[in-house]
Coordinates of N, CA, C and O in Angstrom, one line a residue:
M1 N 38.0 2.4 -6.0 CA 36.6 2.2 -5.5 C 36.6 2.0 -4.1 O 37.4 1.5 -3.4
S2 N 35.6 2.8 -3.4 CA 35.5 2.7 -2.0 C 34.9 1.5 -1.5 O 34.1 0.8 -2.2
V3 N 35.5 1.0 -0.3 CA 34.9 -0.3 0.3 C 34.1 0.0 1.5 O 33.6 -1.0 2.1
G4 N 33.6 1.3 1.7 CA 32.9 1.6 2.7 C 31.3 1.0 2.6 O 31.0 0.2 1.6
T5 N 30.5 1.5 3.5 CA 29.1 1.1 3.5 C 28.4 1.4 2.2 O 28.7 2.6 1.8
Q6 N 27.6 0.6 1.7 CA 27.0 0.8 0.4 C 25.7 1.4 0.9 O 25.1 1.1 1.7
P7 N 25.0 2.4 0.0 CA 23.8 3.0 0.3 C 22.7 1.9 0.1 O 22.8 1.0 -0.6
A8 N 21.8 2.0 1.1 CA 20.6 1.2 1.1 C 19.9 1.4 -0.2 O 19.7 2.6 -0.5
T9 N 19.2 0.3 -0.7 CA 18.3 0.5 -1.9 C 17.1 1.2 -1.4 O 16.4 0.9 -0.5
Q10 N 16.8 2.2 -2.2 CA 15.4 2.8 -1.9 C 14.2 2.1 -2.2 O 14.3 1.4 -3.3
P11 N 13.3 2.2 -1.3 CA 11.9 1.6 -1.6 C 11.3 1.9 -2.9 O 11.7 3.3 -3.3
R12 N 10.7 1.2 -3.7 CA 10.0 1.6 -4.8 C 8.7 1.8 -4.5 O 7.8 0.9 -4.4
W13 N 8.2 3.0 -4.4 CA 6.9 3.5 -3.8 C 5.8 3.5 -5.1 O 6.1 3.7 -6.2
F14 N 4.6 3.1 -4.8 CA 3.6 3.0 -5.7 C 2.2 3.6 -5.0 O 2.1 3.4 -3.8
K15 N 1.4 4.3 -5.8 CA 0.2 4.9 -5.2 C -0.7 3.9 -5.3 O -1.0 3.0 -6.1
S16 N -1.7 3.9 -4.1 CA -2.7 3.0 -4.0 C -3.7 3.3 -5.2 O -4.2 4.5 -5.4
S17 N -4.3 2.4 -5.7 CA -5.3 2.3 -6.7 C -6.7 2.8 -6.1 O -7.6 3.1 -6.7
Y18 N -7.0 2.7 -4.8 CA -8.1 3.2 -4.0 C -8.0 4.5 -3.4 O -8.9 4.8 -2.7
S19 N -7.0 5.3 -3.7 CA -6.9 6.5 -3.2 C -7.9 7.5 -3.7 O -8.4 7.2 -4.8
G20 N -8.2 8.4 -3.0 CA -9.3 9.6 -3.5 C -9.0 10.0 -4.8 O -7.7 10.4 -5.3
G21 N -9.9 10.1 -5.5 CA -9.8 10.6 -7.1 C -9.5 12.1 -7.1 O -9.0 12.6 -8.2
N22 N -9.6 12.8 -6.1 CA -9.5 14.3 -6.2 C -7.9 14.6 -6.0 O -7.5 15.7 -5.6
A23 N -7.0 13.5 -5.7 CA -5.7 13.8 -5.5 C -5.2 14.2 -4.0 O -4.1 14.6 -3.9
T24 N -6.2 14.5 -3.2 CA -5.8 15.1 -1.8 C -5.9 13.9 -0.9 O -5.5 14.3 0.3
E25 N -6.2 12.9 -1.2 CA -6.2 11.6 -0.3 C -5.5 10.4 -0.7 O -6.0 9.3 -0.5
C26 N -4.2 10.6 -1.1 CA -3.5 9.6 -1.7 C -2.5 8.9 -0.6 O -1.8 9.8 0.1
V27 N -2.3 7.6 -0.7 CA -1.2 7.0 0.1 C -0.4 6.2 -0.9 O -0.8 5.9 -2.1
E28 N 0.9 6.0 -0.6 CA 1.6 5.3 -1.4 C 2.3 4.3 -0.5 O 2.4 4.3 0.8
C29 N 2.7 3.1 -1.0 CA 3.1 1.9 -0.3 C 4.3 1.5 -1.0 O 4.6 1.7 -2.2
A30 N 5.3 0.8 -0.3 CA 6.5 0.2 -0.8 C 6.8 -1.2 -0.1 O 6.6 -1.2 1.1
Y31 N 7.0 -2.2 -1.0 CA 7.4 -3.4 -0.3 C 8.9 -3.5 0.0 O 9.7 -2.9 -0.8
V32 N 9.1 -3.9 1.3 CA 10.6 -3.9 1.6 C 10.8 -5.3 2.2 O 9.8 -6.1 2.4
S33 N 12.0 -5.4 2.5 CA 12.4 -6.9 2.9 C 11.7 -7.3 4.2 O 11.3 -8.6 4.1
N34 N 11.3 -6.7 5.0 CA 10.8 -7.0 6.2 C 9.2 -6.5 6.4 O 8.7 -6.5 7.5
G35 N 8.6 -6.2 5.3 CA 7.2 -5.9 5.2 C 6.8 -4.8 4.2 O 7.3 -4.7 3.3
I36 N 5.9 -3.8 4.7 CA 5.5 -2.7 3.8 C 5.8 -1.4 4.4 O 5.7 -1.4 5.7
R37 N 6.0 -0.3 3.9 CA 5.9 1.0 4.2 C 4.8 1.7 3.6 O 4.4 1.6 2.6
V38 N 4.1 2.7 4.3 CA 2.9 3.4 4.0 C 3.3 4.8 4.2 O 3.8 5.3 5.3
R39 N 2.9 5.8 3.4 CA 3.2 7.3 3.4 C 2.1 7.9 2.8 O 1.5 7.3 1.9
D40 N 2.2 9.2 3.2 CA 1.3 10.3 2.5 C 1.9 10.7 1.2 O 3.1 11.1 1.3
S41 N 1.3 10.6 0.0 CA 1.9 10.9 -1.3 C 2.3 12.2 -1.4 O 3.0 12.7 -2.2
K42 N 1.5 13.1 -0.7 CA 1.7 14.6 -0.7 C 2.9 14.9 -0.1 O 3.6 16.2 0.0
C43 N 3.3 14.1 1.0 CA 4.6 14.5 1.9 C 5.5 13.3 1.9 O 5.8 12.6 2.8
S44 N 6.3 13.2 0.7 CA 7.1 12.0 0.4 C 8.4 12.1 1.4 O 9.1 11.0 1.7
D45 N 8.7 13.3 1.9 CA 9.7 13.4 2.8 C 9.2 13.3 4.3 O 10.0 13.3 5.4
G46 N 7.9 13.0 4.7 CA 7.3 13.0 5.9 C 7.4 11.7 6.6 O 8.1 10.7 6.0
P47 N 6.6 11.6 7.5 CA 6.7 10.1 8.3 C 6.3 9.0 7.5 O 5.4 9.1 6.5
V48 N 6.8 7.8 7.8 CA 6.5 6.6 7.0 C 6.0 5.5 8.1 O 6.7 5.6 9.1
I49 N 5.0 4.9 7.8 CA 4.4 3.9 8.7 C 4.9 2.4 8.3 O 4.7 1.9 7.3
P50 N 5.8 1.7 9.2 CA 6.1 0.5 8.9 C 4.9 -0.6 9.1 O 4.5 -0.5 10.3
V51 N 4.7 -1.5 8.4 CA 3.8 -2.5 8.6 C 4.5 -4.0 8.3 O 5.0 -4.1 7.3
R52 N 4.3 -4.9 9.4 CA 4.8 -6.1 9.1 C 3.9 -6.9 8.1 O 2.8 -6.7 8.2
T53 N 4.7 -7.9 7.4 CA 3.8 -8.6 6.4 C 2.8 -9.4 7.2 O 1.8 -9.6 6.6
S54 N 3.1 -9.8 8.3 CA 2.0 -10.7 9.0 C 0.8 -9.8 9.5 O -0.4 -10.4 9.7
A55 N 0.8 -8.5 9.4 CA -0.3 -7.6 9.5 C -0.8 -7.1 8.2 O -2.1 -7.0 8.2
W56 N 0.0 -7.0 7.4 CA -0.4 -6.5 6.0 C -1.3 -7.5 5.2 O -2.4 -7.1 4.7
L57 N -0.9 -8.7 5.3 CA -1.8 -9.7 4.5 C -3.1 -9.8 5.0 O -4.1 -9.8 4.1
P58 N -3.4 -10.0 6.3 CA -4.7 -10.0 6.9 C -5.4 -8.7 6.4 O -6.7 -8.8 6.1
F59 N -4.8 -7.5 6.5 CA -5.4 -6.2 6.2 C -6.1 -6.3 4.7 O -7.0 -5.8 4.2
V60 N -5.0 -6.6 3.7 CA -5.3 -6.8 2.2 C -6.4 -7.6 2.0 O -7.4 -7.4 1.2
N61 N -6.4 -8.8 2.7 CA -7.5 -9.9 2.6 C -8.8 -9.4 3.1 O -9.9 -9.9 2.3
S62 N -8.9 -8.8 4.0 CA -10.1 -8.3 4.5 C -10.6 -7.1 3.5 O -11.9 -7.2 3.4
L63 N -9.9 -6.4 3.0 CA -10.4 -5.5 2.0 C -11.0 -6.2 0.8 O -12.1 -5.8 0.2
A64 N -10.1 -7.2 0.3 CA -10.7 -7.9 -0.7 C -12.0 -8.7 -0.6 O -12.9 -8.6 -1.4
Q65 N -12.4 -9.1 0.7 CA -13.5 -9.7 1.0 C -14.5 -8.8 1.3 O -15.7 -9.0 0.7
R66 N -14.1 -7.4 1.7 CA -15.2 -6.4 1.8 C -15.7 -6.1 0.3 O -16.8 -5.9 0.1
R67 N -14.7 -5.9 -0.5 CA -15.0 -5.5 -2.0 C -15.9 -6.7 -2.6 O -17.0 -6.3 -3.4
A68 N -15.6 -7.7 -2.4 CA -16.4 -8.9 -2.9 C -17.9 -8.9 -2.4 O -18.7 -9.1 -3.1
S69 N -17.9 -8.6 -1.1 CA -19.3 -8.7 -0.5 C -20.1 -7.5 -1.0 O -21.4 -7.5 -1.0
A70 N -19.4 -6.4 -1.2 CA -20.0 -5.1 -1.7 C -20.4 -5.1 -3.3 O -21.3 -4.3 -3.8
A71 N -19.9 -6.1 -4.1 CA -20.1 -6.0 -5.4 C -21.5 -6.5 -5.7 O -22.1 -7.4 -4.9
P72 N -22.2 -6.0 -6.7 CA -23.5 -6.3 -6.9 C -23.5 -7.8 -7.6 O -22.7 -8.2 -8.2
S73 N -24.5 -8.4 -7.2 CA -24.8 -9.8 -7.5 C -25.1 -9.8 -9.0 O -25.9 -9.0 -9.4
S74 N -24.6 -11.0 -9.7 CA -25.0 -10.9 -11.1 C -26.4 -11.2 -11.4 O -27.0 -11.1 -12.5
S75 N -27.1 -11.9 -10.3 CA -28.6 -12.0 -10.5 C -29.5 -11.0 -10.1 O -30.6 -11.0 -10.3
A76 N -28.8 -9.8 -9.6 CA -29.6 -8.6 -9.3 C -30.2 -8.2 -10.4 O -29.6 -7.9 -11.5
G77 N -31.6 -7.8 -10.2 CA -32.2 -6.9 -11.4 C -32.9 -8.0 -12.4 O -33.3 -7.6 -13.3
S78 N -32.5 -9.3 -12.3 CA -33.0 -10.3 -13.3 C -34.5 -10.5 -12.8 O -34.9 -10.8 -11.7
A79 N -35.3 -10.6 -13.9 CA -36.8 -10.9 -13.7 C -36.9 -12.4 -13.5 O -36.3 -13.3 -14.1
S80 N -37.9 -12.9 -12.6 CA -38.3 -14.2 -12.4 C -39.3 -14.6 -13.3 O -40.3 -13.8 -13.3

């Protein structure tokens, strides 16, 4: 058994649930020990954008807030 450098664990990539439905505008993300990685799903051997956790969390939270404010109100359309 070799005692040399062990290979790094490969990131587990997942496709964004908000990527374009036509399969031409997809991004993939992977959680790694020091943050997140983002890449174009059509070019898995292409460039990867590293994002620190301290930047990723506010980004995701802002998307959740935007989604919540865009959701139709449950009282919308109700007659008074």
